[in-house]
Short mmCIF file of C-alpha atoms and ligand atoms in Angstrom, two decimals:
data_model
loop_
_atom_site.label_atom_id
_atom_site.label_comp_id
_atom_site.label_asym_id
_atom_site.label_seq_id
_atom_site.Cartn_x
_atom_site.Cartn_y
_atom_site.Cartn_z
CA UNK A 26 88.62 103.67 62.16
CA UNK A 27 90.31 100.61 64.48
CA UNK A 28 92.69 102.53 67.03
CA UNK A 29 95.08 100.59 69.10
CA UNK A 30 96.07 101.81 72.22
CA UNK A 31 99.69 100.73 73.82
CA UNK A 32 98.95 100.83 77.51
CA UNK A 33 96.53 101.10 79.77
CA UNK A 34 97.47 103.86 81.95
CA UNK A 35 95.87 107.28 82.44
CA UNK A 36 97.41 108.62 79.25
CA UNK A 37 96.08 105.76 77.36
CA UNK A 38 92.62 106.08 78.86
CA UNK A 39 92.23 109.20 78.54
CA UNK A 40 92.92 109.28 75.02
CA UNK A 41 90.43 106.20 74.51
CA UNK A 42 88.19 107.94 76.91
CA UNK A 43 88.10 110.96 74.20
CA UNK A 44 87.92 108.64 70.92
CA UNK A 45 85.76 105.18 71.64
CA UNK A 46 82.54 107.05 71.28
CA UNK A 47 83.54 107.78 67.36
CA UNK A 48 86.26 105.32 66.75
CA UNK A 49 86.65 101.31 67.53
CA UNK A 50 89.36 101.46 70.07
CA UNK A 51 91.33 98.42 71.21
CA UNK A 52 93.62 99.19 74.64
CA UNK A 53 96.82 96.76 75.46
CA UNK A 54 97.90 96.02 78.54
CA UNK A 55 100.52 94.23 79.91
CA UNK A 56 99.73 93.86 83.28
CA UNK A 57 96.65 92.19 84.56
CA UNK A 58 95.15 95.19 85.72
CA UNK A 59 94.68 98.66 84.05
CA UNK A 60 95.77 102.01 85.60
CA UNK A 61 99.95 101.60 84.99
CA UNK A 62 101.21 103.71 87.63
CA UNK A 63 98.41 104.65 89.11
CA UNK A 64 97.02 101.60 90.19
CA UNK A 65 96.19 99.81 93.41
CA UNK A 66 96.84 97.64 96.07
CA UNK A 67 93.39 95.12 97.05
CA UNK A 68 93.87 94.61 100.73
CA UNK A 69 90.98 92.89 102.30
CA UNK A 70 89.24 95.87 103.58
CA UNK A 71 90.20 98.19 101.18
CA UNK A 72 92.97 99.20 97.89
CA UNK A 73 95.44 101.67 98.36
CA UNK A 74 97.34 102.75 95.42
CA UNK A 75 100.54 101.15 94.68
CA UNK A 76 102.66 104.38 94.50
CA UNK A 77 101.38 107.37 96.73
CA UNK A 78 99.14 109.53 94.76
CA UNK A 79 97.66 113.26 95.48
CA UNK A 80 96.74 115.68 93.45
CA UNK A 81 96.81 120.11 93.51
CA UNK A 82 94.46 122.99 93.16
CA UNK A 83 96.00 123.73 89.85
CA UNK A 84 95.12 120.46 87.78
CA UNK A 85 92.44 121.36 85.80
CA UNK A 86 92.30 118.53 83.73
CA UNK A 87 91.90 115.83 86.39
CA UNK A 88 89.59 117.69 88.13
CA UNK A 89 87.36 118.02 84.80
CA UNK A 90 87.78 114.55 84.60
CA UNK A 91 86.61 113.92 87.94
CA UNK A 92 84.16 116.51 87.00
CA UNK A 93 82.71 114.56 83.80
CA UNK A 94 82.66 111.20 85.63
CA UNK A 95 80.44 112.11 88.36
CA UNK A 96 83.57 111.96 90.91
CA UNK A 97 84.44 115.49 91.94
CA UNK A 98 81.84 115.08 94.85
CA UNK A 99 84.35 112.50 96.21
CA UNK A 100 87.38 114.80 96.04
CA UNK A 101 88.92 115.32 99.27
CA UNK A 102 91.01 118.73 99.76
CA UNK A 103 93.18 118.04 102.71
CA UNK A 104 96.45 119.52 104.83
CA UNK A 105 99.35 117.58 103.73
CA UNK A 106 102.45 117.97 106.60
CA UNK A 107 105.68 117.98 105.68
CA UNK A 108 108.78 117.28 107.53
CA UNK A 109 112.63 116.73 107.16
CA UNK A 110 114.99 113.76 108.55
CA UNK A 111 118.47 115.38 109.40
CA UNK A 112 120.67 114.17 112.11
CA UNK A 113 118.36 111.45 113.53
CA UNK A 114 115.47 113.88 113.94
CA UNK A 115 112.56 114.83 111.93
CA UNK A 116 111.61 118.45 112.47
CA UNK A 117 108.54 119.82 111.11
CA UNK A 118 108.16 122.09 108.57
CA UNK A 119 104.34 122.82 108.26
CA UNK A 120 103.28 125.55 109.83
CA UNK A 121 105.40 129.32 109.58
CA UNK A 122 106.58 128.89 113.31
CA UNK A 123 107.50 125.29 112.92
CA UNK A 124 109.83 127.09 110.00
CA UNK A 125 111.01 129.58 111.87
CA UNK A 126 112.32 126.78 114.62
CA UNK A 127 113.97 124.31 112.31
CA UNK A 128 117.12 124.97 113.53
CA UNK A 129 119.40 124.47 110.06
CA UNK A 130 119.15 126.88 108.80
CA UNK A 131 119.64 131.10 110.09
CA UNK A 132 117.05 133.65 110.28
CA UNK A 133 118.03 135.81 107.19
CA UNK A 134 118.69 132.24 105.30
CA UNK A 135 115.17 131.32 105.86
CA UNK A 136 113.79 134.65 104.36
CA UNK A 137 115.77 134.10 101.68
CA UNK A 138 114.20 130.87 101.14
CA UNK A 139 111.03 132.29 101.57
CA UNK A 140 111.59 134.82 98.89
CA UNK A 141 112.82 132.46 96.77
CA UNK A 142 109.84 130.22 97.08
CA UNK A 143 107.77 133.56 96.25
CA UNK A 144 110.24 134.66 93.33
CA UNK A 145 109.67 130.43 91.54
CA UNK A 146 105.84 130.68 91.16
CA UNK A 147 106.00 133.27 88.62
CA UNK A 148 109.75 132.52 87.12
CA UNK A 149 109.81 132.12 82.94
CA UNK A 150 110.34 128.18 83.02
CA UNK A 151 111.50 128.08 79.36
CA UNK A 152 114.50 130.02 80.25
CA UNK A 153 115.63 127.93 83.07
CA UNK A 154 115.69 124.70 81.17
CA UNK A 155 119.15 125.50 79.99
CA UNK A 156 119.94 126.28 83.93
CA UNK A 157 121.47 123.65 86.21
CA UNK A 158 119.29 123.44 89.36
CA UNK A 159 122.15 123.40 91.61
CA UNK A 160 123.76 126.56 89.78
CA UNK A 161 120.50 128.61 90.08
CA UNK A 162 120.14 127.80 93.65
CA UNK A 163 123.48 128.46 94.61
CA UNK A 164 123.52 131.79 92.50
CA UNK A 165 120.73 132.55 93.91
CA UNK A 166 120.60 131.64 97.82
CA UNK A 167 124.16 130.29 98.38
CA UNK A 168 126.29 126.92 98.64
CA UNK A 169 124.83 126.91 102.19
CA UNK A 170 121.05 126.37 101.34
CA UNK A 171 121.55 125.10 98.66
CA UNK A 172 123.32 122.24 100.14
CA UNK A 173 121.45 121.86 103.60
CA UNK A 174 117.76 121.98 101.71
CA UNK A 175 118.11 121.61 98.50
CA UNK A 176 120.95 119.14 97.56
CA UNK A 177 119.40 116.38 99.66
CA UNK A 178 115.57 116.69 98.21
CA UNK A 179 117.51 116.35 94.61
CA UNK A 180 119.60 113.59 95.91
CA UNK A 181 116.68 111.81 97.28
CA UNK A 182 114.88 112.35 93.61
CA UNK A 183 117.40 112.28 91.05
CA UNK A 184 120.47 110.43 92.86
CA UNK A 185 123.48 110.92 90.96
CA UNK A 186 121.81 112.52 88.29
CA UNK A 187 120.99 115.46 90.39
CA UNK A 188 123.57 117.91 89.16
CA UNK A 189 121.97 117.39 85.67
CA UNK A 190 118.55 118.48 86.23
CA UNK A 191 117.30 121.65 85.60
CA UNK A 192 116.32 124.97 87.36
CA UNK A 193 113.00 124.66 85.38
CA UNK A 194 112.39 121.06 87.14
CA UNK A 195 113.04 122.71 90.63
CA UNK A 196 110.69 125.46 90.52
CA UNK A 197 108.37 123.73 88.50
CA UNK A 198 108.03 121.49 91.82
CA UNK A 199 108.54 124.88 94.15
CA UNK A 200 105.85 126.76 92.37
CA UNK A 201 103.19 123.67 92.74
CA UNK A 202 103.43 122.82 95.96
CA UNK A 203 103.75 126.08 97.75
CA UNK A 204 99.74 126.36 97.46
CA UNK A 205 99.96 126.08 101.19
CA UNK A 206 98.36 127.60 104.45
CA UNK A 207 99.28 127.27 107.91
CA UNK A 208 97.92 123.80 108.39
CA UNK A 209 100.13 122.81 105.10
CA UNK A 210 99.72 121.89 101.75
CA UNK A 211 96.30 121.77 100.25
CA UNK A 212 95.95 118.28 98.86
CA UNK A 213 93.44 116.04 97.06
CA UNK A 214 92.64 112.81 97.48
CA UNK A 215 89.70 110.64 96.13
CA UNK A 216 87.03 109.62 98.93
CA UNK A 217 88.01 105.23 98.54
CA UNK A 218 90.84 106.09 96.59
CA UNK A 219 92.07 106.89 93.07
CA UNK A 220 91.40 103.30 91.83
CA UNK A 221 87.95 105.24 91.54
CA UNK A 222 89.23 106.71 88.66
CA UNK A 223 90.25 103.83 86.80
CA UNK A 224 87.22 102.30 87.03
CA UNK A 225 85.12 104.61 86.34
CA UNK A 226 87.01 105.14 83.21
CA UNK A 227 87.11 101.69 82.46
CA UNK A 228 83.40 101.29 83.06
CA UNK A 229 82.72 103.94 80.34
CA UNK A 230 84.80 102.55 78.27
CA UNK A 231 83.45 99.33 78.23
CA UNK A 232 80.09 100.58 77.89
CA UNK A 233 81.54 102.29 74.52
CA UNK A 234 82.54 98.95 73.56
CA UNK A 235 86.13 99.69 73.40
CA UNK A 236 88.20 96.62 74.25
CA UNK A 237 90.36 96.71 76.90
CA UNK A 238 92.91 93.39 76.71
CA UNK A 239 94.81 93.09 79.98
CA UNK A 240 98.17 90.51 80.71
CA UNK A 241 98.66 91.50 76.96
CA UNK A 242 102.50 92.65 76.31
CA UNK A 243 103.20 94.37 72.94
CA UNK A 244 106.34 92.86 71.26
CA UNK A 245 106.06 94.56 67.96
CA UNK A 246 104.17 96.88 65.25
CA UNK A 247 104.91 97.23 61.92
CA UNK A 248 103.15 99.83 59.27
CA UNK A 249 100.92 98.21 56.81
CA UNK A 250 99.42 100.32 54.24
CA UNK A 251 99.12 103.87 55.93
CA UNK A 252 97.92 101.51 59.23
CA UNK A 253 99.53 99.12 61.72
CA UNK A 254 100.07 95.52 62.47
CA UNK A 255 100.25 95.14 66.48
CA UNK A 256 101.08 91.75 67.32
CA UNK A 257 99.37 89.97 63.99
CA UNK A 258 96.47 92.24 64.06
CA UNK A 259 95.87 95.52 61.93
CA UNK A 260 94.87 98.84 63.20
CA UNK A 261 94.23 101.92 61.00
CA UNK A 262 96.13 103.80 63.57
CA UNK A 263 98.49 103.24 66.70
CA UNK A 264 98.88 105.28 69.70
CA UNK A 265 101.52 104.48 71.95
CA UNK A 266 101.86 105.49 75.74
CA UNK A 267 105.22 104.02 76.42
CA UNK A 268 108.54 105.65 77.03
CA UNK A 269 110.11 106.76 73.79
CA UNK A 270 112.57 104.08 73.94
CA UNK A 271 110.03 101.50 74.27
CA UNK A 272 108.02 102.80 71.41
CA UNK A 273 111.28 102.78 69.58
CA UNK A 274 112.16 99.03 70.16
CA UNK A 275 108.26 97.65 69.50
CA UNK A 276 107.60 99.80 66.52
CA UNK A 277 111.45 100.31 65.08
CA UNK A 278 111.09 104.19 64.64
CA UNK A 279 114.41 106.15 65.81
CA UNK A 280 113.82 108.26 68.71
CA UNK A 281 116.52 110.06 70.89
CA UNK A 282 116.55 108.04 74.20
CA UNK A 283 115.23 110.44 77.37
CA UNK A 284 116.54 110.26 80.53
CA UNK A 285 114.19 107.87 82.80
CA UNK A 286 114.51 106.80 86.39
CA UNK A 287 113.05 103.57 88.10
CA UNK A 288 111.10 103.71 91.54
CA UNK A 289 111.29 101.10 93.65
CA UNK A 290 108.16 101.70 96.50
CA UNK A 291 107.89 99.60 99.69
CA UNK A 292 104.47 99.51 100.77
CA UNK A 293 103.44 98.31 104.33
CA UNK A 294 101.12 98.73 106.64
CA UNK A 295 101.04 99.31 110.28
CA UNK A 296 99.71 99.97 113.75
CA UNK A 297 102.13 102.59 114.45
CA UNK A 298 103.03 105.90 113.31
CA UNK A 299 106.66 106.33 112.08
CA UNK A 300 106.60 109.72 111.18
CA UNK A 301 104.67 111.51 114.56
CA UNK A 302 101.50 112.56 112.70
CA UNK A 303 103.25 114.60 109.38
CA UNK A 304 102.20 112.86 106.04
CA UNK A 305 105.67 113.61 104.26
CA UNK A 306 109.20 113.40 105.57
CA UNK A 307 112.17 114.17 103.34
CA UNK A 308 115.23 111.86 103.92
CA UNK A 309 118.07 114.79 104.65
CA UNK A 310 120.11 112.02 106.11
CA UNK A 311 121.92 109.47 103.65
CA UNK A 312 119.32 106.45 103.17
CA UNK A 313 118.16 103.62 100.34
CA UNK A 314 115.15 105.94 100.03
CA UNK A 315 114.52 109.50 99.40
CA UNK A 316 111.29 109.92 101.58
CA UNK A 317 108.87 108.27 103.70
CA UNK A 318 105.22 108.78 102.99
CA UNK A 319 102.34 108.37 105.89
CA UNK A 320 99.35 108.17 103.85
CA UNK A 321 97.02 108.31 106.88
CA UNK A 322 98.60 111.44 108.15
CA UNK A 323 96.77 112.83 105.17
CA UNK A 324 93.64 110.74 105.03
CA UNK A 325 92.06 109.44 107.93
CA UNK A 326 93.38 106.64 109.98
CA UNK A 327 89.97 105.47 110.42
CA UNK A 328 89.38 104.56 107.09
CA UNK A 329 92.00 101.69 106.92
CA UNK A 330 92.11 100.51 110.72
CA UNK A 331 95.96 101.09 110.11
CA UNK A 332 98.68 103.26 109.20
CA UNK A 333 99.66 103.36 105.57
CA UNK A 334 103.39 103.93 104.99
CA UNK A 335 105.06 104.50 101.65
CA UNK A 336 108.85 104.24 101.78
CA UNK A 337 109.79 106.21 98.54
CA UNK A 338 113.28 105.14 96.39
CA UNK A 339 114.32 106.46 93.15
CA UNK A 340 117.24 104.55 90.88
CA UNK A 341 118.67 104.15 87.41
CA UNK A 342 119.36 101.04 85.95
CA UNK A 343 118.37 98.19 87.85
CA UNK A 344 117.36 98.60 91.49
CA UNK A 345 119.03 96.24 94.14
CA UNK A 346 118.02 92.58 94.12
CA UNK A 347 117.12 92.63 97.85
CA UNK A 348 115.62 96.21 97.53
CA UNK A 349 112.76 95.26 99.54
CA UNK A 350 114.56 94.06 102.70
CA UNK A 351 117.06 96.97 102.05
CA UNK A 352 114.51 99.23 102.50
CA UNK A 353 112.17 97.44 105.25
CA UNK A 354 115.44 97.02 107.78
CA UNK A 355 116.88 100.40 107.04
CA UNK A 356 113.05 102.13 108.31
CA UNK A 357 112.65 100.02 110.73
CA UNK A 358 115.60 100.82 112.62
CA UNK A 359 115.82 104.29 111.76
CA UNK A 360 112.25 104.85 112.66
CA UNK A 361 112.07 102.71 115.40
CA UNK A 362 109.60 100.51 114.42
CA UNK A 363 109.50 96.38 115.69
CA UNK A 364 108.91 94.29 112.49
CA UNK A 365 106.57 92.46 114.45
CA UNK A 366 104.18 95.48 114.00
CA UNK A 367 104.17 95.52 110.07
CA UNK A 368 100.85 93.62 109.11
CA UNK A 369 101.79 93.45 105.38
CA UNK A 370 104.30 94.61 103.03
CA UNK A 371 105.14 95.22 99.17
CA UNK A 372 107.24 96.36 96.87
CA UNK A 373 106.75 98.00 93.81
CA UNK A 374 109.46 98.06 91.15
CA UNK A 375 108.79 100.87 88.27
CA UNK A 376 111.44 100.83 85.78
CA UNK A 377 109.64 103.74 84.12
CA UNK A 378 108.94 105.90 86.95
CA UNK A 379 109.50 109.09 85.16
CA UNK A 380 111.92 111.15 82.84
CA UNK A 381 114.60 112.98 84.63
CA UNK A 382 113.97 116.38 83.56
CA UNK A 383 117.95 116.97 82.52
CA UNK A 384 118.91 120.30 81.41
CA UNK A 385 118.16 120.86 77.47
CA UNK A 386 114.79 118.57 77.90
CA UNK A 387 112.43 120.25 76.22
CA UNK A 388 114.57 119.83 72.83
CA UNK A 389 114.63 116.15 73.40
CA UNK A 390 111.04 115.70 73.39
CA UNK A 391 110.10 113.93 70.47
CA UNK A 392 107.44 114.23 68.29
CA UNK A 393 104.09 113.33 69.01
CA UNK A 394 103.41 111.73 64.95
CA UNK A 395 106.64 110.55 64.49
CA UNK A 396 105.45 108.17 61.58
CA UNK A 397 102.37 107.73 59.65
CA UNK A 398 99.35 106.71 61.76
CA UNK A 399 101.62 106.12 64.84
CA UNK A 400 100.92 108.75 67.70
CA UNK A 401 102.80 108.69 70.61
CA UNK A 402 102.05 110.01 74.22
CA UNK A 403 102.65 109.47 77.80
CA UNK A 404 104.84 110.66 80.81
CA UNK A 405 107.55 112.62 78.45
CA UNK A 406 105.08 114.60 76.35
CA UNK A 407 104.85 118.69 76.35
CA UNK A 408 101.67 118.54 78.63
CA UNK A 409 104.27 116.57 81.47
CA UNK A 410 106.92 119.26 81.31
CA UNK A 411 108.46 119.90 83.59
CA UNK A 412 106.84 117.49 86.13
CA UNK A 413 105.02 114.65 85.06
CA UNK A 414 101.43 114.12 86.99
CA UNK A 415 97.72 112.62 86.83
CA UNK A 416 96.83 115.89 85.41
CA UNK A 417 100.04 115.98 82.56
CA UNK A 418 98.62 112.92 81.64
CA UNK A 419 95.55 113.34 81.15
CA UNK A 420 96.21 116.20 79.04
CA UNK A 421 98.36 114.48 76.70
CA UNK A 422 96.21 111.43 76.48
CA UNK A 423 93.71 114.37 75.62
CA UNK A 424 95.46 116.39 73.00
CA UNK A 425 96.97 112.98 71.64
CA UNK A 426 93.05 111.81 70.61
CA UNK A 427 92.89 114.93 69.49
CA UNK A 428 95.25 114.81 66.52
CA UNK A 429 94.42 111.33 66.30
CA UNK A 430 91.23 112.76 65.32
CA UNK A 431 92.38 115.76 63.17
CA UNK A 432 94.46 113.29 61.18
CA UNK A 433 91.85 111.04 60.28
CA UNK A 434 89.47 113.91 59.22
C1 FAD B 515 106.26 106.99 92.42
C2 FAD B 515 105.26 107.86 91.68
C3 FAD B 515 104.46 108.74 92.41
C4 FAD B 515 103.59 109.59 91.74
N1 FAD B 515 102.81 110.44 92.47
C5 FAD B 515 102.00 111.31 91.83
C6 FAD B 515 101.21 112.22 92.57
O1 FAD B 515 101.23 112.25 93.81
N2 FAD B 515 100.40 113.08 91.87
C7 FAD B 515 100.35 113.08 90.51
O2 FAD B 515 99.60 113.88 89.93
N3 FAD B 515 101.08 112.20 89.78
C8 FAD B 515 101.91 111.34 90.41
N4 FAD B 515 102.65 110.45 89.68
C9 FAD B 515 102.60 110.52 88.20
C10 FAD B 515 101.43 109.78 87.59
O3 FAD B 515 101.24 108.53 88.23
C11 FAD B 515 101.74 109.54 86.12
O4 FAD B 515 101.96 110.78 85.47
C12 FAD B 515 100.65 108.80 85.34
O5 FAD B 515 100.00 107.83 86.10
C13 FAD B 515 101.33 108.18 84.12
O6 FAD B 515 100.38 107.59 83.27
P1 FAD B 515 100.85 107.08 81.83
O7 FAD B 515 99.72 106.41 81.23
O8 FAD B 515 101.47 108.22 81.09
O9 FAD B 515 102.05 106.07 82.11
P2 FAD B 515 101.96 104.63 82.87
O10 FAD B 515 101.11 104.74 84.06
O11 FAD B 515 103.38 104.22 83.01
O12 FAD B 515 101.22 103.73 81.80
C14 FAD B 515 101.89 103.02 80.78
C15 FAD B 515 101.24 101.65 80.70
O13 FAD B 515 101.83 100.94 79.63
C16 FAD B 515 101.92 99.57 80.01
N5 FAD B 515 102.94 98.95 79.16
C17 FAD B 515 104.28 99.13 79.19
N6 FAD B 515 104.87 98.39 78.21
C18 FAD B 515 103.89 97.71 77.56
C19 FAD B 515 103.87 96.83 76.46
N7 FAD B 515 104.99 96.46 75.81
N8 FAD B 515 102.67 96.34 76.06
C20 FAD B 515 101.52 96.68 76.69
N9 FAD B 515 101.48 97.55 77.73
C21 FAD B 515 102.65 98.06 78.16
C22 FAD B 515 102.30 99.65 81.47
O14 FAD B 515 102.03 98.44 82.15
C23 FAD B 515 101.44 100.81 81.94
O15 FAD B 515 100.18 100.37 82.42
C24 FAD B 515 103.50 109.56 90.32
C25 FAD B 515 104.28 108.64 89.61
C26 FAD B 515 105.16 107.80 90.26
C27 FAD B 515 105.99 106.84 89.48
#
C-alpha cells in the first residue's frame, strides 16, 4: 500500500516511523526542513530549537522513542527554575523558601495554593472540561489568587481567550509540572539537542526507503477509487497531520473548526543573563509576551559559549507586523539588556501553535477516519488532550499508523 503523509512533524514521523517498514510511505513537507514545530535553529557552533522544547518524567512515549532509537543515553534530567515578573521584579519561585518569601501572596493563601496544586494531580479531568478555569480557581482559592497567579499565566497563554479555557487545561498543566524537588522542576533535555530526534528518525526512515519530499506544500487531495490524489499523484491512503481546518480546505471534508492560537518566538542570543540564573520567568506584568525563557539556565552555558533566550508570545489571528522589534525593544528595556550585547536574533511565527483547549473541547475533536482512506492526526487529537506535547504526538502519530494499519488488513 502507497501512504501519503501530510507533514513532516513528529506526528507525521512517528506514524511513518511505525508503517514504512510494511507500507511505501511518501512524507510532504512544506518547509525545507522536517521536524514542524520542533525543529531547529543551525548557528555556527551549534542548533538550538526554534521554539523552546523540554520534556517530563511522565512521557512515556518519547522516552520509548528515545529508547528505540538508541537516544535515551543522551537524555538529560535537569532542575528547571522558575520565576515570576510582577512590579518590575522577578522573584523566584523554585525552591519551598523562595515560596514562602514571594511576597504576593499571604501565608494561608500560599497553603491554599499548595493544596490546590496537591488536590490537581489526581482531579477527574473529564469532568472539568465543562468547567471554566477561572470559575474553578476562583471557587476554589478565591478572586485573590486567582487573579494575582493565575489570571496572568492564562493571560500570558491564552490572551483574550483566557476566560474560555477550561479547568481541565489548567490542571492538566498543574498536575505535569509539579514533578518538582527543591532544586525545581525535573526536566529533560536531549544531550546536542532535540534536532537529534529528527534525524534520527529521518535517518531510519530513509533507510526504509520512505520518501521524505521537503519545500513541498499540499494544495489539494481528492478521493479516487477508495484512495487519494495528493497534488496529481495517487495514494491508496492519506494521513494528514494538519490542523482540522487545514485538512478541511486541502481535502474538502467538513470538519468543525477548533480553536488554534499562533506563537510568535523571538530567539536571540547573548552574553548576558536577563533572567539572574532561573530558566523560566512568567510575565505577571502586562507585556507583548507571556514569558521569557533562558535556555542555558537549564542546560549548560558552556555548551553554546552564550546565553540562549526565548522570548515567548502567544496570539490569534495575525501577529503584529513588527512583532519582532516589538518584542526585542520591550526585553531589552525591561530586562536591562544593551542591544549591543545580542549576537543574533530570530523570530519564529507559528500560526498553528496549538488548540486552545476551550471549554466543551473534547466534543469538538473530530474524528480520526473522517472519510475513506483519509486519517487524520496531529496536535488536536485525543492523545494531545488536554495539553498538546512531543509525547501527545507521538502517540497519535502512533495510534494513527495503527488504524492505518487495521484498516488496510
Ligand atoms: C511554542 C511551542 C513550545 C512547545 N514546547 C514544548 C515543550 O516544551 N515540550 C513538549 O513536549 N512539547 C512542546 N511543544 C509541543 C510540540 O512541539 C508539538 O506537540 C509537536 O511538535 C507537534 O507535532 P505535529 O507533527 O503534531 O505538528 P507540527 O509540528 O505543527 O507539524 C505539522 C507539519 O505540517 C507541515 N505542513 C503544514 N501545512 C502543510 C501543507 N499544506 N503541506 C505540507 N506540509 C504542511 C508543517 O510545516 C509542519 O512541519 C511546543 C509547541 C510550541 C508551539
Amino acid at each position: 500500500m502507497h501512504i501519503c503523509v501530510i507533514g513532516g512533524g513528529l506526528t507525521g514521523l512517528s506514524a511513518a516511523f511505525r508503517l514504512s517498514g510494511s507500507h511505501e510511505v511518501t512524507i510532504l513537507e512544506m518547509n525545507e526542513e522536517a521536524g514542524g514545530c520542533l525543529s531547529s535553529y543551525h548557528l555556527p557552533d551549534y542548533a538550538i530549537e526554534s521554539l523552546y522544547h523540554h520534556c517530563f518524567s511522565g512521557d512515556r512515549h518519547l522516552l520509548s522513542l528515545l529508547d528505540e532509537l538508541d537516544l535515551l543515553r543522551d537524555l538529560e534530567w535537569l532542575h528547571g527554575s522558575t520565576g515570576y515578573l510582577v512590579n518590575n521584579q522577578i522573584h523566584p519561585l523554585t525552591t519551598p523558601l523562595q515560596i514562602i518569601r514571594y511576597p504576593l501572596l499571604s501565608f494561608v493563601e500560599k497553603i491554599r495554593l499548595a493544596f490546590f496544586v496537591l488536590r490537581s494531580r489526581s482531579a477527574d479531568r473529564g469532568k472539568l472540561d465543562s468547567i471554566p478555569a477561572k470559575t474553578y480557581c476562583v471557587d476554589q482559592l478565591g478572586e485573590r489568587i486567582y487573579s494575582s497567579f493565575f489570571e496572568p499565566l492564562l493571560r500570558s497563554k491564552f490572551g483574550d481567550q483566557r476566560d474560555d479555557v477550561s479547568a481541565a487545561w489548567l490542571v492538566s498543566r498543574i498536575a505535569i509540572r509539579s514533578d518538582r524537588g527543591p532544586e525545581g522542576e525535573r526536566l529533560g533535555y536531549l544531550k546536542g539537542g532535540y534536532i537529534r530526534l529528527i534525524d534520527s528518525l529521518l535517518s531510519y526512515l530513509n533507510a526504509e526507503g520512505c520518501r521524505i519530499v521537503t519545500g513541498h506544500r499540499v494544495i489539494s487531495a481528492t478521493p479516487d477509487e477508495g484512495g487519494w490524489i495528493v497534488d496529481g499523484t495517487r495514494y491508496d491512503c492519506l494521513i494528514s497531520t494538519l490542523p482540522p481546518q487545514e485538512t478541511a480546505r486541502i481535502c474538502s471534508v467538513p470538519f468543525t473548526p477548533l480553536p488554534y492560537q499562533g506563537s510568535a518566538c523571538l530567539t536571540l542570543g547573548t552574553s548576558l543573563d536577563p533572567t539572574n540564573g532561573i530558566y523560566w520567568v512568567n510575565m505577571g506584568d502586562p507585556a507583548p509576551y507571556g514569558a521569557v525563557i533562558t535556555h542555558t539556565n537549564l542546560v549548560p552555558y558552556d555548551r553554546y559559549g552564550e546565553h540562549i533566550v526565548y522570548i515567548a508570545s502567544y496570539f490569534r489571528g495575525n501577529p503584529p507586523e513588527d512583532s519582532e522589534e516589538i518584542l526585542l525593544s520591550d526585553f531589552c528595556s525591561r530586562f536591562d539588556i544593551p542591544r549591543d550585547q545580542i549576537h543574533w536574533h530570530r523570530l519564529r511565527i507559528e500560526p498553528f501553535a496549538g488548540p486552545v483547549y476551550v471549554t466543551g473541547y473534547r466534543s469538538l475533536i473530530p474524528d480520526p477516519n473522517p472519510a475513506p482512506g483519509l486519517f487524520i492526526a496531529g496536535m488536536f487529537s485525543p492523545e494531545n488532550y488536554p495539553e498538546r506535547s512531543m509525547d501527545g504526538s507521538i502517540r497519535a502519530g502512533e495510534e494513527i499508523a495503527r488504524r492505518v494499519m487495521e484498516w488496510s488488513d
